[in-house]
């Protein structure tokens, strides 16, 4: 049974990842690609400066790009969005009002109380907010968000540890340049250097985590009371965010129990989901971005360097930021929406 | 008044920095250079594969290197040591027994209760331990250590904040490759990558901090009760360690008070010391390793990104790891020793 | 029909590539792995510090490594060698005398007049030298070499242009760090830098090219009279050698004829060979190492930037140095040997 | 005797270098800085995002930036220009007509027959073209250009070798990212990669070299008949262009004669000129960009790797591309203009 999908903002870095990841998808079929007005009418192969390391799929290369506008989009079952957040803030609501179901990677509305912000393995049940959303906004469609790439890397590990009473988190990130988009970080900024600040990133990690770990009951969201303090850095790697997490726990599990909680954290039966969401390395030198970002086709999170601390545990975690942290995250949410009958 | 100095392990990366930094020193005069037995007898220009970005000083280039052995070392006032810690553990005690005063960057004996581990601006008074040391070990000389490069970067900022009741620290480091020595990190390990583990580094930061911030009274050391949890990473930068610090404080200073405490942290009147030990940036994008590591000729620590957290403060700090964090640190300790009459 | 193969020097960087590339090989089956005496007896998973970006094949991981010595090697059909050239120079002749057929990536004996130095698409007929070799050396086995990685990248393009009267070549290389082995280039050497010299590399390109393009008639080799002048540089990329070639031609083909000669250069029907040996880009910004090194599973050579010059043509070419330029080259030679009945 | 100077395009990467290099200049005094209209009226410290590794000079930081327009520029003795070439093509002629003497780094008009393109050590006498220019264009001022950074790096070495009958040159460049301006090369383009093409660069090297080495007699320019074929590459280094040169010579000097010709190439007595224009390394591993770009305060050219070839010589040369290759080149031309009485 085929699901007809469109990609909003298909020519950018994340848009290209959508195209790449959907190439062999058994049920999702790309039927429309949009971009800014200047590219409208061009073939995708010309509109997109293709920089992904596998060739453009032939049938997509030949498709003509449309403008990102409600009346330019045909009838499809599902839209993926990797629009700049300013553009997304305008058009996504229009599309939902017009009846489209949108699985979006853009940062607007992520913290709205009636917009599901989901990682399928963590809080699939937050899709219940769609009913709340439709009622409140008088929409026929639906808007579902995935979190920021740096948040996704950490939150599944926090969800796995929450059984031990997660109360406070200090986290430092070492984020790859692709997280800023193709032109986001110049070479003169980052060669022989590190950037200690990524605008808005720390706040995203601090707030999104509370929502993802929160609870939805009777269509109402309550945030988790964990306190997260984040420090975000850009480093000269291409893909893969590495994060150093210090988690304060109210209980006192030993290293083995923590190891098991992470390793046994339950997966979800969706096409793009890895069998196990989290792989734990015993070798303290792993995970490393270049060696481990492609585990589980870029969808598995790696952890390592577990050490007990006086008040909890410290460890490192890693995910591929443009797959698990962006395009792959939206696709996984799309698969969840399809699976639960929203598409 | 000239102080005759020698450099133990003069051909390595830190050894070369000693030579560079002492080039125009007004009182310290290099009279002997040692290296491993294979180099003994060679001229320094041939024994050292010079990779520092200023030319070898002519007079040093022509000196003949001696073997690192007690009987090969002439009468000098002060020895600087950047020996591998295994070698240092054997020869430094012999030298001290023979009457030499050794200011050492090597990691052996840093935590010994009778060995001063000093950063002049932080705990110059710990030199009082030399009397304890001489009595306990029956030495005529003295052994003084500087801390590990990652520790030095952070501890002056912690010392500045201790007035607010420093109780707990979580710190993540982004350390430059030069910290591992010239051949310590291969290009294949670090290009497009980050290494999440540096052997022994986390423990060094956790223990050395407690000693540096501790108290010496009547020749006896007591450790500070701050709990430090560190996570240490290697990144693809050449020089300059950047660190993300989360400090828990028992008092509740506002951002301005913290800013002032850091900025006003008092310097020391020594030739290689910067006027102000800590420079605080208001721009959250600074400090950056490449742009800021050379502040104060590589001896000033930079801080930035101050943000209040629920239980204290978070900020970033940066220092040049082979100057303030290694050769410059030993030289500063040497100047302190000379100033206080131990040399 | 299965060919039982062994890998000499299986734990190094090229050795690991052999293991990776042979994982799904339909006819070559790994039955023995050797390494230096210290590793003998260990399981491969422990003996090799595995750094390739796909997991170690399970059955190989569990194999016990043997010492690289004639009497430690069981009866196999074919040996691949990625030994250091000093070690290879001693043991390869012994193995050939003992009857083994060795397809070697090591640099020793590459220029010997009775040792085939082959790139199957270029000079498969040079295998005729094996008869000469066996007679001259009284061997039952055979020794076949593949050229240096920088030579392989260029020579197929020269072979394609030789119909236009190739007389002189100036070539500059931009070589990836993996060409020097895992520890060959330190990070401190190459970050924010370029190394203008690779010991012996220029001479290899200059002499091996003449042999590869040369002629074997009646078991006797004559070198091609092309004059090659090479300048070799190391750059901070991980894999993929890019080369700028200026070829002087006695005829005067136009750009289109050159394009066609490269594109139509004939392939060979071997399992690891790409359908077309050379892909030509019209976009002058390609080929680029990171984007194009994996074309044809790392076995296709890319070219681009064609420009006519007063006396011939200039262009760029690129190949994956540890696949097409090392392990894959030896495997392809092994497939040729099997195909021609030497194994 | 003070020369009052202005900098056109003072906020960009090269503009900042002008400010840095003029900080302690004994005779040139900065009195005006221009930028695009949006910055007009702002203080320089705010208008320029300062990224040079020394602090902004205080007096310059406080100056108010003016618009780059003829009527906004006060009476000064000399203007330096680092404008984008499109802007320069419009405003530079207007300024010259209005009587200003302009020493420009912009690429427009470099090849015009009546515009001196000068490297003071190579062709100071080309300033004679100013008379031709004034007559032809009816200007009171004058326009003098320095060549492209990649050309400057090589041409002094060619000038030194011309006594041996320079007939043909093949050159490959390994150019640093700063040559493309602060945002010219994104990190995603260049990390773990090399770019084999720099738009227009090859043609610049091929044509500018012929003009620089050419002859001016009776106010008329004739080009040198050397044939240059260039291949230009961008590599992941910050500053310093390294170039591999193959020079065909009609005479047959030996390596020692070539070494001497380069080493003895005569300097010029100007404040910013190095005593010797070219330093020759005997160590084939040098020059390297990071280690050698700052020789002679960034104004000396380094050479190395000399090898005789069948038809001439091959060698490497290196210069700091934003000092000797841009801002420093214009300043040196300015000093020449002042010295010769044109200012």
XYZ file of N, CA and C in Angstrom, chain D residues 6-195:
570
model
N 44.029 55.889 2.669
C 42.683 55.378 2.914
C 42.604 53.939 2.467
N 41.651 53.205 3.050
C 41.448 51.806 2.656
C 40.022 51.668 2.135
N 39.901 51.268 0.878
C 38.587 51.042 0.268
C 38.210 49.581 0.481
N 37.061 49.346 1.067
C 36.673 47.958 1.358
C 37.393 47.472 2.598
N 37.327 48.268 3.658
C 38.181 48.044 4.832
C 37.656 47.001 5.799
N 36.408 46.561 5.620
C 35.836 45.653 6.617
C 36.010 44.179 6.260
N 36.318 43.881 5.007
C 36.480 42.488 4.572
C 37.762 41.857 5.081
N 38.010 40.642 4.639
C 39.179 39.895 5.115
C 40.485 40.594 4.733
N 40.586 41.009 3.470
C 41.819 41.692 3.050
C 41.883 43.089 3.664
N 40.727 43.750 3.762
C 40.681 45.065 4.392
C 41.215 45.018 5.816
N 40.848 43.972 6.545
C 41.337 43.842 7.920
C 42.852 43.632 7.941
N 43.366 42.897 6.966
C 44.813 42.719 6.887
C 45.511 44.054 6.645
N 44.931 44.911 5.772
C 45.502 46.245 5.570
C 45.622 46.960 6.915
N 44.544 46.952 7.665
C 44.547 47.639 8.962
C 45.626 47.061 9.863
N 45.699 45.729 9.913
C 46.686 45.091 10.773
C 48.116 45.449 10.354
N 48.386 45.335 9.041
C 49.760 45.541 8.576
C 50.201 47.003 8.676
N 49.228 47.917 8.622
C 49.594 49.340 8.690
C 49.701 49.842 10.129
N 49.400 48.964 11.098
C 49.335 49.435 12.483
C 50.586 50.204 12.917
N 51.736 49.646 12.657
C 52.965 50.319 13.112
C 53.750 50.903 11.955
N 53.095 51.176 10.858
C 53.832 51.659 9.690
C 54.409 53.054 9.996
N 55.684 53.254 9.700
C 56.326 54.524 10.095
C 55.849 55.738 9.295
N 55.392 55.528 8.053
C 55.018 56.699 7.247
C 53.559 56.703 6.802
N 52.952 55.536 6.658
C 51.566 55.495 6.197
C 50.611 55.647 7.379
N 49.725 56.606 7.271
C 48.790 56.843 8.369
C 47.360 56.705 7.839
N 46.597 55.814 8.447
C 45.226 55.590 7.984
C 44.357 56.778 8.393
N 43.716 57.412 7.392
C 42.836 58.532 7.731
C 41.392 58.290 7.287
N 41.186 57.300 6.423
C 39.808 57.013 6.037
C 39.642 55.533 5.709
N 38.473 55.017 6.087
C 38.116 53.624 5.834
C 36.752 53.624 5.158
N 36.605 52.851 4.075
C 35.280 52.797 3.455
C 34.747 51.377 3.438
N 33.419 51.312 3.279
C 32.751 50.002 3.188
C 31.450 50.210 2.416
N 30.635 49.186 2.355
C 29.369 49.294 1.626
C 28.434 50.249 2.374
N 27.436 50.798 1.652
C 26.581 51.843 2.232
C 25.954 51.463 3.573
N 25.623 50.184 3.770
C 24.961 49.791 5.023
C 25.811 50.099 6.251
N 27.134 50.061 6.075
C 28.011 50.269 7.233
C 28.370 51.732 7.435
N 28.052 52.574 6.444
C 28.483 53.976 6.519
C 27.988 54.626 7.802
N 28.892 55.288 8.492
C 28.534 55.974 9.725
C 28.847 55.168 10.975
N 28.959 53.867 10.830
C 29.283 53.037 12.003
C 30.757 53.145 12.351
N 31.053 52.886 13.628
C 32.464 52.809 14.007
C 33.042 51.515 13.440
N 34.329 51.565 13.085
C 34.958 50.406 12.453
C 34.823 49.154 13.317
N 34.928 49.290 14.605
C 34.871 48.123 15.493
C 33.533 47.396 15.372
N 32.490 48.148 15.005
C 31.187 47.512 14.835
C 30.956 47.079 13.389
N 31.465 47.874 12.466
C 31.241 47.574 11.048
C 32.020 46.328 10.614
N 33.209 46.140 11.158
C 34.037 44.994 10.772
C 33.877 43.889 11.802
N 33.598 42.685 11.347
C 33.636 41.547 12.269
C 35.100 41.111 12.329
N 35.825 41.637 13.267
C 37.278 41.482 13.314
C 37.690 40.046 13.607
N 38.438 39.459 12.665
C 38.845 38.052 12.863
C 40.333 37.847 12.737
N 41.086 38.909 12.665
C 42.529 38.770 12.574
C 43.051 38.422 13.965
N 44.212 37.761 14.035
C 44.677 37.233 15.319
C 45.462 38.216 16.181
N 45.429 39.498 15.846
C 45.941 40.515 16.772
C 44.784 41.477 17.017
N 44.746 42.155 18.156
C 43.603 43.033 18.458
C 43.473 44.204 17.472
N 42.260 44.721 17.296
C 42.069 45.908 16.454
C 42.831 47.065 17.084
N 43.599 47.814 16.286
C 44.253 49.009 16.845
C 43.169 49.975 17.362
N 43.365 50.507 18.534
C 42.337 51.332 19.180
C 41.868 52.504 18.333
N 42.840 53.245 17.763
C 42.434 54.454 17.033
C 41.632 54.108 15.790
N 41.961 52.978 15.149
C 41.194 52.561 13.978
C 39.801 52.078 14.405
N 39.745 51.348 15.498
C 38.466 50.809 15.977
C 37.433 51.906 16.148
N 37.893 53.077 16.546
C 36.967 54.175 16.848
C 36.593 55.010 15.623
N 37.298 54.817 14.510
C 37.002 55.608 13.313
C 35.633 55.249 12.737
N 34.980 56.253 12.160
C 33.685 55.979 11.519
C 33.915 55.625 10.055
N 33.303 54.545 9.629
C 33.441 54.056 8.266
C 32.630 54.943 7.326
N 33.183 55.225 6.142
C 32.436 56.000 5.141
C 31.981 55.075 4.010
N 31.052 55.577 3.224
C 30.618 54.826 2.059
C 31.723 54.857 1.000
N 31.832 53.798 0.237
C 32.810 53.773 -0.852
C 32.250 54.573 -2.027
N 32.509 55.879 -2.012
C 31.989 56.765 -3.062
C 32.936 57.941 -3.171
N 33.112 58.420 -4.389
C 34.119 59.467 -4.623
C 33.918 60.666 -3.711
N 32.682 61.109 -3.582
C 32.486 62.338 -2.808
C 32.534 62.116 -1.298
N 32.636 60.867 -0.866
C 32.740 60.598 0.569
C 34.190 60.528 1.037
N 35.106 60.578 0.086
C 36.512 60.376 0.423
C 37.242 61.716 0.491
N 37.907 61.961 1.610
C 38.599 63.243 1.792
C 39.901 63.251 0.989
N 40.592 64.307 1.099
C 41.874 64.440 0.436
C 42.903 63.538 1.117
N 43.384 62.544 0.407
C 44.435 61.678 0.955
C 45.528 61.537 -0.093
N 46.659 60.979 0.312
C 47.778 60.841 -0.620
C 47.713 59.551 -1.427
N 47.073 58.542 -0.835
C 47.149 57.206 -1.430
C 45.944 56.393 -0.960
N 45.350 55.663 -1.891
C 44.240 54.788 -1.522
C 44.635 53.334 -1.781
N 44.325 52.485 -0.804
C 44.475 51.045 -1.019
C 43.090 50.485 -1.284
N 42.999 49.565 -2.231
C 41.688 49.029 -2.572
C 41.639 47.520 -2.464
N 40.674 47.030 -1.684
C 40.398 45.586 -1.676
C 38.909 45.401 -1.910
N 38.400 46.176 -2.849
C 36.980 46.089 -3.189
C 36.705 44.842 -4.022
N 35.468 44.326 -3.953
C 35.076 43.285 -4.905
C 35.303 43.836 -6.320
N 35.743 42.981 -7.255
C 36.189 43.516 -8.550
C 35.072 44.244 -9.300
N 33.834 43.823 -9.117
C 32.745 44.521 -9.796
C 32.623 45.969 -9.316
N 32.687 46.153 -8.021
C 32.614 47.499 -7.441
C 33.852 48.302 -7.832
N 34.995 47.643 -7.760
C 36.252 48.321 -8.100
C 36.234 48.815 -9.539
N 35.687 48.022 -10.439
C 35.683 48.377 -11.860
C 34.927 49.681 -12.094
N 33.975 49.966 -11.222
C 33.228 51.220 -11.364
C 33.915 52.395 -10.676
N 34.349 52.177 -9.465
C 34.785 53.330 -8.679
C 36.263 53.679 -8.842
N 37.104 52.691 -9.086
C 38.533 53.008 -9.203
C 38.813 54.025 -10.324
N 38.249 53.834 -11.535
C 38.497 54.847 -12.574
C 37.997 56.239 -12.171
N 36.863 56.299 -11.524
C 36.355 57.602 -11.068
C 37.331 58.277 -10.109
N 37.873 57.477 -9.217
C 38.816 58.026 -8.249
C 40.097 58.502 -8.934
N 40.578 57.727 -9.875
C 41.803 58.121 -10.592
C 41.552 59.404 -11.393
N 40.373 59.492 -11.983
C 40.031 60.698 -12.727
C 40.023 61.902 -11.778
N 39.532 61.645 -10.558
C 39.467 62.721 -9.574
C 40.828 63.019 -8.942
N 41.869 62.294 -9.390
C 43.203 62.647 -8.945
C 43.818 61.742 -7.894
N 43.096 60.718 -7.451
C 43.655 59.818 -6.434
C 44.639 58.818 -7.050
N 45.656 58.501 -6.275
C 46.555 57.398 -6.633
C 46.054 56.157 -5.889
N 45.759 55.114 -6.658
C 45.139 53.912 -6.085
C 46.052 52.702 -6.280
N 46.421 52.076 -5.142
C 47.170 50.818 -5.198
C 46.169 49.724 -4.872
N 45.844 48.919 -5.895
C 44.680 48.052 -5.771
C 45.004 46.575 -5.861
N 44.320 45.828 -5.016
C 44.417 44.368 -5.009
C 43.298 43.729 -5.823
N 42.362 44.521 -6.317
C 41.206 43.960 -7.035
C 41.632 43.506 -8.425
N 40.876 42.536 -8.976
C 41.366 41.875 -10.191
C 41.038 42.611 -11.500
N 40.116 43.575 -11.446
C 39.768 44.312 -12.671
C 40.975 45.067 -13.232
N 41.045 45.127 -14.539
C 42.074 45.924 -15.248
C 43.510 45.458 -15.021
N 43.687 44.304 -14.399
C 45.078 43.875 -14.189
C 45.821 43.688 -15.502
N 45.096 43.269 -16.529
C 45.765 42.970 -17.795
C 45.717 44.139 -18.791
N 45.134 45.280 -18.381
C 45.109 46.435 -19.292
C 46.534 46.880 -19.608
N 46.759 47.211 -20.871
C 48.133 47.481 -21.319
C 48.737 48.727 -20.692
N 47.887 49.629 -20.187
C 48.418 50.858 -19.594
C 48.262 50.904 -18.075
N 48.024 49.747 -17.471
C 47.946 49.687 -16.005
C 49.123 48.874 -15.485
N 50.003 49.498 -14.703
C 51.118 48.733 -14.151
C 50.613 47.620 -13.232
N 51.098 46.432 -13.483
C 50.832 45.277 -12.605
C 52.189 44.941 -12.024
N 52.396 45.263 -10.751
C 53.781 45.214 -10.260
C 53.986 44.408 -8.989
N 55.131 43.766 -8.977
C 55.744 43.203 -7.776
C 57.076 43.944 -7.692
N 57.258 44.802 -6.700
C 58.418 45.700 -6.725
C 59.751 45.029 -7.006
N 59.986 43.833 -6.473
C 61.274 43.188 -6.713
C 61.402 42.680 -8.147
N 60.277 42.548 -8.838
C 60.302 41.933 -10.164
C 60.291 42.966 -11.281
N 59.382 43.938 -11.194
C 59.194 44.837 -12.332
C 58.805 46.251 -11.904
N 59.587 46.794 -10.983
C 59.313 48.152 -10.494
C 59.264 49.161 -11.642
N 60.036 48.886 -12.689
C 60.094 49.832 -13.806
C 58.779 49.911 -14.587
N 57.864 48.998 -14.362
C 56.571 49.068 -15.050
C 55.753 50.281 -14.617
N 56.181 50.923 -13.525
C 55.473 52.151 -13.125
C 55.534 53.215 -14.227
N 56.483 53.049 -15.127
C 56.559 53.979 -16.268
C 55.246 54.034 -17.044
N 54.469 52.961 -16.939
C 53.178 52.938 -17.652
C 52.211 54.001 -17.136
N 52.488 54.550 -15.959
C 51.558 55.561 -15.426
C 51.450 56.759 -16.371
N 52.565 57.143 -16.964
C 52.493 58.265 -17.910
C 51.594 57.916 -19.097
N 51.803 56.733 -19.631
C 50.953 56.247 -20.730
C 49.483 56.294 -20.322
N 49.239 55.794 -19.120
C 47.880 55.706 -18.586
C 47.248 57.084 -18.460
N 47.986 58.028 -17.897
C 47.437 59.364 -17.672
C 47.080 60.036 -18.999
N 47.980 59.814 -19.964
C 47.730 60.411 -21.262
C 46.498 59.762 -21.903
N 46.479 58.447 -21.931
C 45.396 57.734 -22.614
C 44.046 57.988 -21.959
N 44.026 58.104 -20.642
C 42.749 58.148 -19.932
C 42.411 59.551 -19.408
N 43.338 60.434 -19.604
C 43.115 61.786 -19.128
C 42.865 61.830 -17.615
N 43.751 61.097 -16.889
C 43.643 61.047 -15.437
C 44.702 61.931 -14.790
N 44.372 62.452 -13.615
C 45.388 63.112 -12.797
C 45.997 62.138 -11.792
N 45.189 61.174 -11.389
C 45.659 60.162 -10.448
C 46.346 59.020 -11.177
N 46.333 57.864 -10.537
C 46.967 56.700 -11.169
C 46.401 55.423 -10.570
N 46.392 54.383 -11.379
C 45.929 53.069 -10.924
C 47.058 52.055 -11.101
N 47.428 51.438 -9.981
C 48.466 50.405 -10.004
C 47.893 49.151 -9.359
N 48.164 48.018 -9.956
C 47.612 46.754 -9.473
C 48.718 45.838 -8.975
N 48.359 44.984 -8.023
C 49.251 43.857 -7.753
C 48.557 42.602 -8.272
N 49.323 41.584 -8.568
C 48.702 40.393 -9.164
C 47.922 39.577 -8.140
N 47.259 38.582 -8.652
C 46.541 37.581 -7.880
C 47.502 36.853 -6.922
N 46.991 36.418 -5.780
C 47.836 35.770 -4.771
C 48.587 34.557 -5.311
N 47.941 33.756 -6.146
C 48.629 32.558 -6.653
C 49.737 32.928 -7.631
N 49.558 34.034 -8.335
C 50.600 34.489 -9.273
C 51.817 35.028 -8.523
N 51.541 35.841 -7.510
C 52.655 36.452 -6.755
C 53.567 35.399 -6.157
N 52.983 34.300 -5.711
C 53.766 33.253 -5.055
C 54.832 32.695 -5.987
N 54.492 32.578 -7.258
C 55.385 31.929 -8.219
C 56.292 32.883 -8.977
N 55.784 34.057 -9.343
C 56.508 34.873 -10.325
C 57.896 35.333 -9.878
N 58.113 35.704 -8.613
C 59.494 36.054 -8.254
C 60.467 34.902 -8.517
N 60.024 33.671 -8.304
C 60.946 32.554 -8.581
C 61.186 32.421 -10.080
N 60.153 32.654 -10.883
C 60.338 32.600 -12.336
C 61.279 33.712 -12.790
N 61.103 34.896 -12.215
C 61.976 36.022 -12.577
C 63.426 35.671 -12.278
N 63.639 34.976 -11.152
C 65.003 34.590 -10.783
C 65.590 33.587 -11.771
N 64.729 32.766 -12.378
C 65.210 31.713 -13.279
C 65.260 32.158 -14.733
N 64.750 33.341 -14.999
C 64.627 33.762 -16.400
C 65.981 33.911 -17.077
N 67.002 34.101 -16.298
C 68.343 34.201 -16.898
C 68.751 32.900 -17.598
N 68.060 31.794 -17.258
C 68.383 30.511 -17.888
C 67.460 30.212 -19.070
N 66.702 31.223 -19.488
C 65.875 31.027 -20.674
C 64.572 30.314 -20.376
N 63.714 30.949 -19.597
C 62.434 30.368 -19.203
C 61.510 30.277 -20.417
N 61.046 29.069 -20.738
C 60.215 28.946 -21.930
C 58.817 28.410 -21.650
N 58.687 27.568 -20.677
C 57.377 26.974 -20.412
C 57.268 26.618 -18.924
N 56.063 26.745 -18.379
C 55.839 26.443 -16.966
C 54.560 25.620 -16.815
N 54.651 24.536 -16.065
C 53.464 23.831 -15.598
C 53.424 24.034 -14.093
N 52.284 24.438 -13.576
C 52.208 24.709 -12.134
C 50.884 24.208 -11.571
N 50.991 23.568 -10.403
C 49.806 23.141 -9.654
C 49.812 23.875 -8.335
N 48.654 24.360 -7.923
C 48.611 25.101 -6.666
C 47.805 24.348 -5.614
N 48.203 24.537 -4.361
C 47.461 24.037 -3.207
C 47.168 25.273 -2.367
N 45.992 25.845 -2.589
C 45.696 27.173 -2.057
C 44.838 27.121 -0.793
N 45.165 28.021 0.122
C 44.474 28.093 1.410
C 43.088 28.722 1.252
N 42.204 28.404 2.180
C 40.821 28.876 2.083
C 40.680 30.386 2.230
N 41.602 31.034 2.922
C 41.461 32.481 3.107
C 41.537 33.227 1.781
N 42.099 32.606 0.773
C 42.156 33.237 -0.536
C 40.792 33.501 -1.139
N 39.791 32.802 -0.647
C 38.437 32.978 -1.173
C 37.622 33.952 -0.326
N 38.260 34.617 0.614
C 37.533 35.512 1.504
C 36.920 34.735 2.658
N 36.396 35.495 3.623
C 35.962 34.857 4.866
C 34.881 33.799 4.665
N 33.969 34.042 3.762
C 32.866 33.094 3.571
C 32.967 32.349 2.253
N 34.117 32.411 1.612
C 34.227 31.867 0.267
C 34.165 30.358 0.182
N 34.654 29.683 1.183
C 34.662 28.218 1.159
C 33.947 27.736 2.410
N 32.891 26.956 2.254
C 32.180 26.465 3.433
C 32.930 25.271 4.015
N 32.680 25.027 5.282
C 33.349 23.896 5.922
C 32.892 22.576 5.312
N 31.639 22.493 4.887
C 31.165 21.233 4.320
C 31.800 20.945 2.964
N 32.253 21.964 2.293
C 32.943 21.738 1.026
C 34.340 21.172 1.233
N 35.008 21.599 2.272
C 36.467 21.396 2.303
C 36.945 20.400 3.358
N 36.153 20.117 4.387
C 36.628 19.145 5.381
C 36.752 17.772 4.723
N 37.866 17.079 4.999
C 38.128 15.771 4.375
C 37.980 15.851 2.856
N 38.486 16.905 2.250
C 38.273 17.081 0.826
C 39.296 18.046 0.229
N 39.276 18.142 -1.072
C 40.078 19.071 -1.846
C 39.199 19.526 -2.992
N 39.263 20.804 -3.371
C 38.471 21.294 -4.499
C 39.405 21.521 -5.684
